mmCIF file of C-alpha atoms and ligand atoms in Angstrom:
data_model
loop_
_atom_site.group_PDB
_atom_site.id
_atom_site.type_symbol
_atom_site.label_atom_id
_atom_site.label_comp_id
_atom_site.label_asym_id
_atom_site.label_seq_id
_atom_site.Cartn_x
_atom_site.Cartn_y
_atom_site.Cartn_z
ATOM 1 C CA UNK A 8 12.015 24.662 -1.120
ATOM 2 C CA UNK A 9 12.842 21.042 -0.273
ATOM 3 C CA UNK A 10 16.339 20.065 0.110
ATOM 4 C CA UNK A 11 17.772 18.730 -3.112
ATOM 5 C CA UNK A 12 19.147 15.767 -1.783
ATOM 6 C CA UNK A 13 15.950 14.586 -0.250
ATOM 7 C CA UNK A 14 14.035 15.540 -3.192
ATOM 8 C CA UNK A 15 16.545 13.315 -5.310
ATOM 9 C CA UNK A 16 15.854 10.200 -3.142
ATOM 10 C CA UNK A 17 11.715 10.976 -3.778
ATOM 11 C CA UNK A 18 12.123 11.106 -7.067
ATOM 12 C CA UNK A 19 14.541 7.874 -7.000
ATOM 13 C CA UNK A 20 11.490 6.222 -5.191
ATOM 14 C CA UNK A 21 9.277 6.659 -7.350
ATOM 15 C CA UNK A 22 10.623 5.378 -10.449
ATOM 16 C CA UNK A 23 11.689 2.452 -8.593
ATOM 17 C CA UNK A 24 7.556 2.482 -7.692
ATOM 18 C CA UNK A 25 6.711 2.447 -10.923
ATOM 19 C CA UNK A 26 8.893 -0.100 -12.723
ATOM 20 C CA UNK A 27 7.952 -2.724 -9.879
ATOM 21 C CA UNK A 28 4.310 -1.773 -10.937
ATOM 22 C CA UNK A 29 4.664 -2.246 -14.105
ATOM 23 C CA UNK A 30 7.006 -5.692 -13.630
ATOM 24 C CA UNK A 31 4.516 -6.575 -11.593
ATOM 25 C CA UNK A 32 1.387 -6.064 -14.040
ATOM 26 C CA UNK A 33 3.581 -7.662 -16.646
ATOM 27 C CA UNK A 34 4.171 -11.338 -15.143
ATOM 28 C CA UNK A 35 0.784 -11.783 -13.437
ATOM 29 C CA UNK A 36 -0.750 -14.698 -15.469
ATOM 30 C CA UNK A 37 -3.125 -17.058 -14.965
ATOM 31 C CA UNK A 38 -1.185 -20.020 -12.570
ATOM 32 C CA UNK A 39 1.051 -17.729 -11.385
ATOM 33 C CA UNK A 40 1.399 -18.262 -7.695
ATOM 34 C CA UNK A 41 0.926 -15.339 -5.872
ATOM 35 C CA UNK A 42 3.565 -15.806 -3.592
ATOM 36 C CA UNK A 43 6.344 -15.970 -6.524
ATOM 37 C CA UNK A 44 4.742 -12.755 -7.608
ATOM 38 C CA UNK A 45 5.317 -11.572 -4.389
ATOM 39 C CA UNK A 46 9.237 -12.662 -4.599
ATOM 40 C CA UNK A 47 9.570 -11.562 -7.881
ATOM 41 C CA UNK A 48 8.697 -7.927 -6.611
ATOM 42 C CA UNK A 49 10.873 -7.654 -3.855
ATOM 43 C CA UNK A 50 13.730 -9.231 -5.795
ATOM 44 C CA UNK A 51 13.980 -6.332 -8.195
ATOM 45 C CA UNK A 52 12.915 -3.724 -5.351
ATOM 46 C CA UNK A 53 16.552 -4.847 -4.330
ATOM 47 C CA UNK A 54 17.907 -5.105 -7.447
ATOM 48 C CA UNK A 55 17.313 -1.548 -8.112
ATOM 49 C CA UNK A 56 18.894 -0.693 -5.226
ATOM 50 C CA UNK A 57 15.892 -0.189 -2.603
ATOM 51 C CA UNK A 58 13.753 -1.718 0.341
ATOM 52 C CA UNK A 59 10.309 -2.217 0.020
ATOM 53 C CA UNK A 60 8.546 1.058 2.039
ATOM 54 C CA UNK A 61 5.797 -2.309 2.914
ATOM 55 C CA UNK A 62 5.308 -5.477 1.922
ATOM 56 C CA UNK A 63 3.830 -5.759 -2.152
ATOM 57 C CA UNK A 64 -0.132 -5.760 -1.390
ATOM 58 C CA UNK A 65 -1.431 -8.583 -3.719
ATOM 59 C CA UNK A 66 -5.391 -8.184 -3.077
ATOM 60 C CA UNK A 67 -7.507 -10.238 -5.052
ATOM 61 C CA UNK A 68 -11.684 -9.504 -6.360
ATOM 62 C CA UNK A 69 -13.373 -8.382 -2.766
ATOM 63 C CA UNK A 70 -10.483 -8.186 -1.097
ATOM 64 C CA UNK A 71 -9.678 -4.566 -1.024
ATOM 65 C CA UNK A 72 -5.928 -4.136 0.363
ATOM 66 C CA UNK A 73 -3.590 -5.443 3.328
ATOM 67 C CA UNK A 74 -2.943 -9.402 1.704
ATOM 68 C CA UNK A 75 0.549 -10.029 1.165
ATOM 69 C CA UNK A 76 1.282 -13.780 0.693
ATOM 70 C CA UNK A 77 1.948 -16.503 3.934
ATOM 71 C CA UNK A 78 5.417 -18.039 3.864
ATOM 72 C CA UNK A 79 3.375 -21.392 2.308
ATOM 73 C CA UNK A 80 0.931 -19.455 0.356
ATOM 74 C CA UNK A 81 -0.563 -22.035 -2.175
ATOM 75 C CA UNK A 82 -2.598 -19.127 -4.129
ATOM 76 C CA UNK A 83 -2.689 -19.111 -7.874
ATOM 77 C CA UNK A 84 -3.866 -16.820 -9.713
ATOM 78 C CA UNK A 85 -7.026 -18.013 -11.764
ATOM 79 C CA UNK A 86 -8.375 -16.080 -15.331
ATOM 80 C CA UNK A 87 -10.757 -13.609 -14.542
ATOM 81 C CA UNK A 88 -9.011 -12.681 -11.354
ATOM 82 C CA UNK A 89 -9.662 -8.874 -10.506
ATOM 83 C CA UNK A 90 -6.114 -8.088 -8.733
ATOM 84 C CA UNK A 91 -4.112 -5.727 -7.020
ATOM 85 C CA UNK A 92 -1.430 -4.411 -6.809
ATOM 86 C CA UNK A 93 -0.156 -2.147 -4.146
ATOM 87 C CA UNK A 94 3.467 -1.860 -3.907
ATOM 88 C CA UNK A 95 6.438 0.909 -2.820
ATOM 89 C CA UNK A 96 9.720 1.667 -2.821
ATOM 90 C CA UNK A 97 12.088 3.722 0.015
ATOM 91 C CA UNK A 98 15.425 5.042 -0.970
ATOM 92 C CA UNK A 99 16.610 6.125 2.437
ATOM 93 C CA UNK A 100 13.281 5.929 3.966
ATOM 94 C CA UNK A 101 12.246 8.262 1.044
ATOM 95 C CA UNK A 102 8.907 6.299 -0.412
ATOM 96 C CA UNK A 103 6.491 5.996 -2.735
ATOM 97 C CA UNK A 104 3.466 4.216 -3.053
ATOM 98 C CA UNK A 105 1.429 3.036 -6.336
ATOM 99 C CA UNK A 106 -1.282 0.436 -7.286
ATOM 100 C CA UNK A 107 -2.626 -0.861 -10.471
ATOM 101 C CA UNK A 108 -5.752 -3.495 -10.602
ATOM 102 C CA UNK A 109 -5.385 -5.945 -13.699
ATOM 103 C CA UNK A 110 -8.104 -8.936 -14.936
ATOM 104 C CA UNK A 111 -5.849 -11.902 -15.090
ATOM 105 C CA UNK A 112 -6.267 -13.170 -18.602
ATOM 106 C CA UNK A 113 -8.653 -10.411 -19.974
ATOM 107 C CA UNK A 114 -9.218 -7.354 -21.083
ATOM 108 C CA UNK A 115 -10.112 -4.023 -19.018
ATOM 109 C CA UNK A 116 -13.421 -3.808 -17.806
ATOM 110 C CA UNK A 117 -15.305 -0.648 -16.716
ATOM 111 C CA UNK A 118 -14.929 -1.045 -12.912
ATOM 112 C CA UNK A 119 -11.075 -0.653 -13.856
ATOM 113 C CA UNK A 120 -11.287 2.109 -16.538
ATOM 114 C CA UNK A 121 -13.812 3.675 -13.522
ATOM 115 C CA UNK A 122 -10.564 3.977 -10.984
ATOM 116 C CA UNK A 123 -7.830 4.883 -13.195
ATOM 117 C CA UNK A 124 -9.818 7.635 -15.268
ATOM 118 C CA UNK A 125 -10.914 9.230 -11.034
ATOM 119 C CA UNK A 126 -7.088 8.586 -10.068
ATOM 120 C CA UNK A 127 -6.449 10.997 -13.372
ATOM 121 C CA UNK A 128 -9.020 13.702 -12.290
ATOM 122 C CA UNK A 129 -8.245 13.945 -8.984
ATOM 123 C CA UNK A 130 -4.189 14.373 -10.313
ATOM 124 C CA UNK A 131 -5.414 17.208 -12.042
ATOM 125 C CA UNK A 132 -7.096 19.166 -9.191
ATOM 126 C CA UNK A 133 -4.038 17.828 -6.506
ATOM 127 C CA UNK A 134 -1.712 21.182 -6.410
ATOM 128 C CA UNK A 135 -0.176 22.706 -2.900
ATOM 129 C CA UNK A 136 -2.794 24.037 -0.399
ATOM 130 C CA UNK A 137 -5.614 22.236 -2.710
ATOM 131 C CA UNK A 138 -9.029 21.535 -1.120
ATOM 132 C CA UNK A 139 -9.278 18.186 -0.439
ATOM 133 C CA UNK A 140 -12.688 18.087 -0.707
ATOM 134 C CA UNK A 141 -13.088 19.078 -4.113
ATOM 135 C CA UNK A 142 -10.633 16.117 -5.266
ATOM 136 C CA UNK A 143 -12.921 13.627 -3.021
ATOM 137 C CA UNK A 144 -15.803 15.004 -4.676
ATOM 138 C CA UNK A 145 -13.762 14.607 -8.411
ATOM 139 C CA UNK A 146 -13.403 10.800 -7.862
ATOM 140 C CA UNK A 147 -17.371 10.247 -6.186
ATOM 141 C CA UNK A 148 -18.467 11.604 -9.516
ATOM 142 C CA UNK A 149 -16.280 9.719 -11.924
ATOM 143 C CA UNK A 150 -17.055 6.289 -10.564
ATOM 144 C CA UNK A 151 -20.868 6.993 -9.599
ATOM 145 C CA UNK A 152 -21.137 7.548 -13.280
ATOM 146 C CA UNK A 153 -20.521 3.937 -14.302
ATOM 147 C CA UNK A 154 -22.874 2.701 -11.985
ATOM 148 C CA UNK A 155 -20.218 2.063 -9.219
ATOM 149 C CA UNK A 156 -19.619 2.541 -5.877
ATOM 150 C CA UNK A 157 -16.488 4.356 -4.352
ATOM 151 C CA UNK A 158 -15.096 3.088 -1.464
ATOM 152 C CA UNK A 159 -16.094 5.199 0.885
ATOM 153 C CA UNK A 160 -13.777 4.257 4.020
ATOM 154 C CA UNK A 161 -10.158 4.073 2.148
ATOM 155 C CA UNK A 162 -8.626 6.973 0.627
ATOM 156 C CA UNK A 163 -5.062 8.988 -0.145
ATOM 157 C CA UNK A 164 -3.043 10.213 2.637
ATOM 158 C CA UNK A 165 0.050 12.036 3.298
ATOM 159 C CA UNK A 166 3.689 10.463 3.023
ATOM 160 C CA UNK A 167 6.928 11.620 5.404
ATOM 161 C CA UNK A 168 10.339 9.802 5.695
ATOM 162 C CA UNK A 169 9.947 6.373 6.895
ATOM 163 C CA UNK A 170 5.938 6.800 7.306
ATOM 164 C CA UNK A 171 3.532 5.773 4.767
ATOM 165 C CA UNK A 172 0.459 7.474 6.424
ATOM 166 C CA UNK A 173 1.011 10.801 8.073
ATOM 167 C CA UNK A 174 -1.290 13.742 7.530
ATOM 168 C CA UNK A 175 -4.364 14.183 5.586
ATOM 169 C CA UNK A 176 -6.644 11.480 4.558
ATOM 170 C CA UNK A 177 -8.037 12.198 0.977
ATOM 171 C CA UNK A 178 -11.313 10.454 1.074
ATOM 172 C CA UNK A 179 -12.613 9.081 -2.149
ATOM 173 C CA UNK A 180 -16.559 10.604 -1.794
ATOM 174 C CA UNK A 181 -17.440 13.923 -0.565
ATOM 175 C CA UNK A 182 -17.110 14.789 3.262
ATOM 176 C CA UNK A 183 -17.474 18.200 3.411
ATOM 177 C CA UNK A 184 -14.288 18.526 5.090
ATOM 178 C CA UNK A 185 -12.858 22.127 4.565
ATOM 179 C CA UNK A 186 -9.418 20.602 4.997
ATOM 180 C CA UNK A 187 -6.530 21.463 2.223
ATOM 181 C CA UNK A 188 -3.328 19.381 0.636
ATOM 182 C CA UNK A 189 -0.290 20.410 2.486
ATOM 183 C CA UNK A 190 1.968 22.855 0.981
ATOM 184 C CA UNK A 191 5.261 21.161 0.173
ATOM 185 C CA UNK A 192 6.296 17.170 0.347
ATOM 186 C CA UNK A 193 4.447 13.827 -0.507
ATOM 187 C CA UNK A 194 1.151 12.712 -0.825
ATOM 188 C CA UNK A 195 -0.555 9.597 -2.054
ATOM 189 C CA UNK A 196 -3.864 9.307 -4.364
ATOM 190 C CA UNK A 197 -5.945 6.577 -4.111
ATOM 191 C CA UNK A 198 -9.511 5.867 -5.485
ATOM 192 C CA UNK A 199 -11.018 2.294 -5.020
ATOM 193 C CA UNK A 200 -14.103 1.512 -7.017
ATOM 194 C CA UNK A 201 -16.732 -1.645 -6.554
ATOM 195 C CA UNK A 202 -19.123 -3.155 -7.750
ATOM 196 C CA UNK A 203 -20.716 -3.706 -4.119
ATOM 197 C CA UNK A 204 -22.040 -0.584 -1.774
ATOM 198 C CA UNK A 205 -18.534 0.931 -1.258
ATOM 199 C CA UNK A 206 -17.364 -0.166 2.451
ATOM 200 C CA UNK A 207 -14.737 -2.345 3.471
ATOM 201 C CA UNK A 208 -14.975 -4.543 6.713
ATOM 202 C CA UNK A 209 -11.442 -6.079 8.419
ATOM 203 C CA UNK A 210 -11.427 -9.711 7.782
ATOM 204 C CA UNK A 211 -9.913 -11.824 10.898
ATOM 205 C CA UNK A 212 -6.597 -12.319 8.665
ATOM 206 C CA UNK A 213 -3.939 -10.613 9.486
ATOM 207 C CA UNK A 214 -0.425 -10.430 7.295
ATOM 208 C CA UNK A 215 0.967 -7.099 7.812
ATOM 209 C CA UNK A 216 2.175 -5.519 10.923
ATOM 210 C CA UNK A 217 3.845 -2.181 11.987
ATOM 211 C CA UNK A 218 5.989 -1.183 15.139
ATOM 212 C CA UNK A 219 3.490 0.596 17.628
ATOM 213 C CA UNK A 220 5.593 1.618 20.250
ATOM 214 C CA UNK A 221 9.264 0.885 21.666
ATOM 215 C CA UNK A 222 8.534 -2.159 24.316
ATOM 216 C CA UNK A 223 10.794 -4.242 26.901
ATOM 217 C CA UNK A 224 9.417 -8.008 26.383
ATOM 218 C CA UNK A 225 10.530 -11.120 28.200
ATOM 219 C CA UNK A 226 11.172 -13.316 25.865
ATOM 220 C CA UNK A 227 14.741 -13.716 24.234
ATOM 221 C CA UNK A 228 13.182 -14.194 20.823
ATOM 222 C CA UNK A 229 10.238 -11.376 21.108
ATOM 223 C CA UNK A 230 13.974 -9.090 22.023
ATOM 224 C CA UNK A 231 15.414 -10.204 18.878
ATOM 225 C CA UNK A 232 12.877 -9.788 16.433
ATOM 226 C CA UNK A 233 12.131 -6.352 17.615
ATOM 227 C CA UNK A 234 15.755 -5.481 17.355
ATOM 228 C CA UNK A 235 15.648 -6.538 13.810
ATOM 229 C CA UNK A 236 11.931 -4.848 13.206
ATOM 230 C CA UNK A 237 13.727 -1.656 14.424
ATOM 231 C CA UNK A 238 16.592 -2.006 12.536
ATOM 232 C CA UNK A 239 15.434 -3.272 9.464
ATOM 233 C CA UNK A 240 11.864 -1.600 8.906
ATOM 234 C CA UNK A 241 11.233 0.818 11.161
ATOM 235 C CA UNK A 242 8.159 2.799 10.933
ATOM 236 C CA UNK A 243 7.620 1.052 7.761
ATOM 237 C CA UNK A 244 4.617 -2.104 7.457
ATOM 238 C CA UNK A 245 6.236 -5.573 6.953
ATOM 239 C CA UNK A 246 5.239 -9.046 6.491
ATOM 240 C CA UNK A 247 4.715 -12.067 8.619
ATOM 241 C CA UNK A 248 6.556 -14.165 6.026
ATOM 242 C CA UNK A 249 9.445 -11.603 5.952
ATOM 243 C CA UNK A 250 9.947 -12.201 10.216
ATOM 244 C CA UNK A 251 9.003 -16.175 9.616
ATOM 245 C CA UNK A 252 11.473 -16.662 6.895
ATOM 246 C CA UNK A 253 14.398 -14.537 9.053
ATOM 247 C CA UNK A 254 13.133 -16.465 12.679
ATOM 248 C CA UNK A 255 11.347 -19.506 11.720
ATOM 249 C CA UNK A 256 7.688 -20.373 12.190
ATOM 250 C CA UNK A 257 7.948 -20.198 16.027
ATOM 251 C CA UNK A 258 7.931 -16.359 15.431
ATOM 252 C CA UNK A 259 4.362 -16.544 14.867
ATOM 253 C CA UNK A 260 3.447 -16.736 18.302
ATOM 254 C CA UNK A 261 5.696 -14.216 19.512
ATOM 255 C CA UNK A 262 4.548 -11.914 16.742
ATOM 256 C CA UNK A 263 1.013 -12.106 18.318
ATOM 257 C CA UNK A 264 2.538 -11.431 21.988
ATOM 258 C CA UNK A 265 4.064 -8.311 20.625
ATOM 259 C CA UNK A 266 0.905 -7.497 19.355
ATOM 260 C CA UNK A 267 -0.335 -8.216 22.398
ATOM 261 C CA UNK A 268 1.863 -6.173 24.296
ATOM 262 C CA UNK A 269 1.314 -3.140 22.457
ATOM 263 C CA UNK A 270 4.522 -3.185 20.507
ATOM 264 C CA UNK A 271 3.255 -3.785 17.240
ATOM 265 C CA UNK A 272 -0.111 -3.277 15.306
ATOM 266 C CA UNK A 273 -1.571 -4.930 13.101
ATOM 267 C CA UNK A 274 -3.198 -4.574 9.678
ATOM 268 C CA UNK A 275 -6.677 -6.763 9.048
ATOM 269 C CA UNK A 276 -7.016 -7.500 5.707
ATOM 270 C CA UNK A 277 -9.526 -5.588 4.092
ATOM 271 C CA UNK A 278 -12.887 -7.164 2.396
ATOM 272 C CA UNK A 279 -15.943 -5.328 0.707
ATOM 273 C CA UNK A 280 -18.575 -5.595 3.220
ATOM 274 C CA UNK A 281 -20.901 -7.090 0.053
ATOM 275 C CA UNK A 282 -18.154 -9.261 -1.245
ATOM 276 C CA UNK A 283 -18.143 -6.969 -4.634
ATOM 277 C CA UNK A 284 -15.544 -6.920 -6.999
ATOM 278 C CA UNK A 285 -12.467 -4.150 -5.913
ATOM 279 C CA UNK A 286 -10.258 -1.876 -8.188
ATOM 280 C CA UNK A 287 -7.436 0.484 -7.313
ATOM 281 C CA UNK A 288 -4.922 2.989 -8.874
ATOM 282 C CA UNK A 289 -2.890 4.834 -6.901
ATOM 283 C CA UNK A 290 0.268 7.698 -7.664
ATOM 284 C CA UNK A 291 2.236 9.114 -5.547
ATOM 285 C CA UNK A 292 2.684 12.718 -6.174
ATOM 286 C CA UNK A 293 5.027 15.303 -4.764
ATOM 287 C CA UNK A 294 4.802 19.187 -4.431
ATOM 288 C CA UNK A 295 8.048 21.061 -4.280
ATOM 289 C CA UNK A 296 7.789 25.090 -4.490
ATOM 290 C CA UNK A 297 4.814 25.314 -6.186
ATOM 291 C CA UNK A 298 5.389 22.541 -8.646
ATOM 292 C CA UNK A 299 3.535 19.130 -9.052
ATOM 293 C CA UNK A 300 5.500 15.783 -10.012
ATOM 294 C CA UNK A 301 3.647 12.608 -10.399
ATOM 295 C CA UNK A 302 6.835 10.520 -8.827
ATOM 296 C CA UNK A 303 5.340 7.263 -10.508
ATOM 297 C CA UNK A 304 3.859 8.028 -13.340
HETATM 298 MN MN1 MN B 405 -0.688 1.791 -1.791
HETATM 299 MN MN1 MN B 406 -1.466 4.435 -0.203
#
């Protein structure tokens, strides 16, 4: 059985998951600029009293995830718009993790009602010890039969303290893996659907990095944004912007040194190799002695 305390802070996460979701489905209009959308979200992550377990994931028609706004980011969001939303929250390095796809301006169209309805049959086969095959094969099926592809190299994955990928990757198609759901603790569901053949290619953007490795570096700046990457995030992703609004645009080039160096890693964004049209849901879910809680439902 998990520790209550821990299990308390999950929990916490996860409704703070869900109501930026939701905020964040709720003030994305056409002309909204994507990088006060991007504010907005973080603003009442802190508000309600957490950190963001990565930077909000604002991925828009084929881009597929990993695009978080620049510090100058002049994007606005246009009618028609197919865009997601990937955000978390971590309460103690307790996360969750939780995407919703909206049209900007419109109504839902099949390639969305394709995702959420395979995010809500693959919930119902997710249980401790559960073949994770069999919830790969759940979401093929349910996109495949509108006509659309399933994103065959992204998929759900395990969650630990201060890590949002750690442990099994749940594939959304069938890879006759005889691999099973752990037993107890976090895990993430994600089905992407598209209208293009189902593969996404890095793009040479990058916003999003992660510490690799503890480094030494040279330079007196490269020393004290580590320090505060350490300190501040962690094992957790963050943003360029986050590190250029703390250090000034200068950190730029030190970020790619660090890179460089092998301290951090970095996080292409993510296009559909045929440019298609991308849609995502994603719940975090958590299994505790046998029982299954949806954390952002
Ligand atoms: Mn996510
Ligand atoms: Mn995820």
């Amino acid at each position: 059985m998990m520790d209550p305390t821990e299990k308390e802070k999950w929990l916490e996460a996860g409704k703070i998951g869900k109501t930026i979701r939701d905020y964040a489905v709720s003030i994305s209009k056409p002309g909204t600029l994507l990088l006060d959308l991007a504010k907005e979200i973080e603003k009442k992550t802190s508000e309600l009293g957490a950190k963001p377990a990565f930077p909000p994931n604002l991925s828009i028609n084929q881009i597929a995830a990993h695009y978080t706004p620049k510090y100058n980011d002049k994007t606005l969001l246009q009618e028609g718009d197919v865009l997601k939303i990937d955000v978390g929250a971590s309460v103690d390095g307790f996360l969750s993790d939780t995407a919703a796809t909206v049209v900007i301006g419109g109504e839902e169209i099949d390639l969305l009602k394709a995702t959420r309805e395979a995010l809500e049959e693959a919930i119902k086969l997710a249980r401790p010890g559960a073949k994770v095959d069999d919830i790969s094969r759940a979401i093929e099926t349910k996109i495949k039969s509108y006509n659309l592809s399933p994103i065959v190299n992204l998929g759900g994955h395990g969650l630990n303290r201060y890590e949002v990928h750690e442990g099994e990757f749940i594939a959304n198609s069938v890879t006759n893996s005889s691999k099973t759901l752990r037993v107890e603790g976090a895990i993430a569901i994600e089905p992407f659907a598209t209208t293009g053949g189902g593969y996404v290619i890095d793009s040479p953007e990058v916003q999003i990095l992660m510490l690799e490795r503890h480094k030494q570096t040279r330079s007196r700046l490269g020393r004290q944004i580590l320090e505060f990457i350490e300190s501040e995030y962690k094992t957790m992703p963050f943003s360029k912007r986050w590190i250029v609004e703390k250090f000034g645009v200068i950190s730029e080039i030190e970020l790619k040194n660090l890179v460089r160096e092998g301290a951090l890693y970095e996080f292409n964004v993510l296009k559909e190799k045929d440019n298609g049209l991308v849609s995502q849901f994603e719940h975090t879910l958590l299994f505790d002695n046998g029982e299954v809680i949806v954390t952002t439902l």
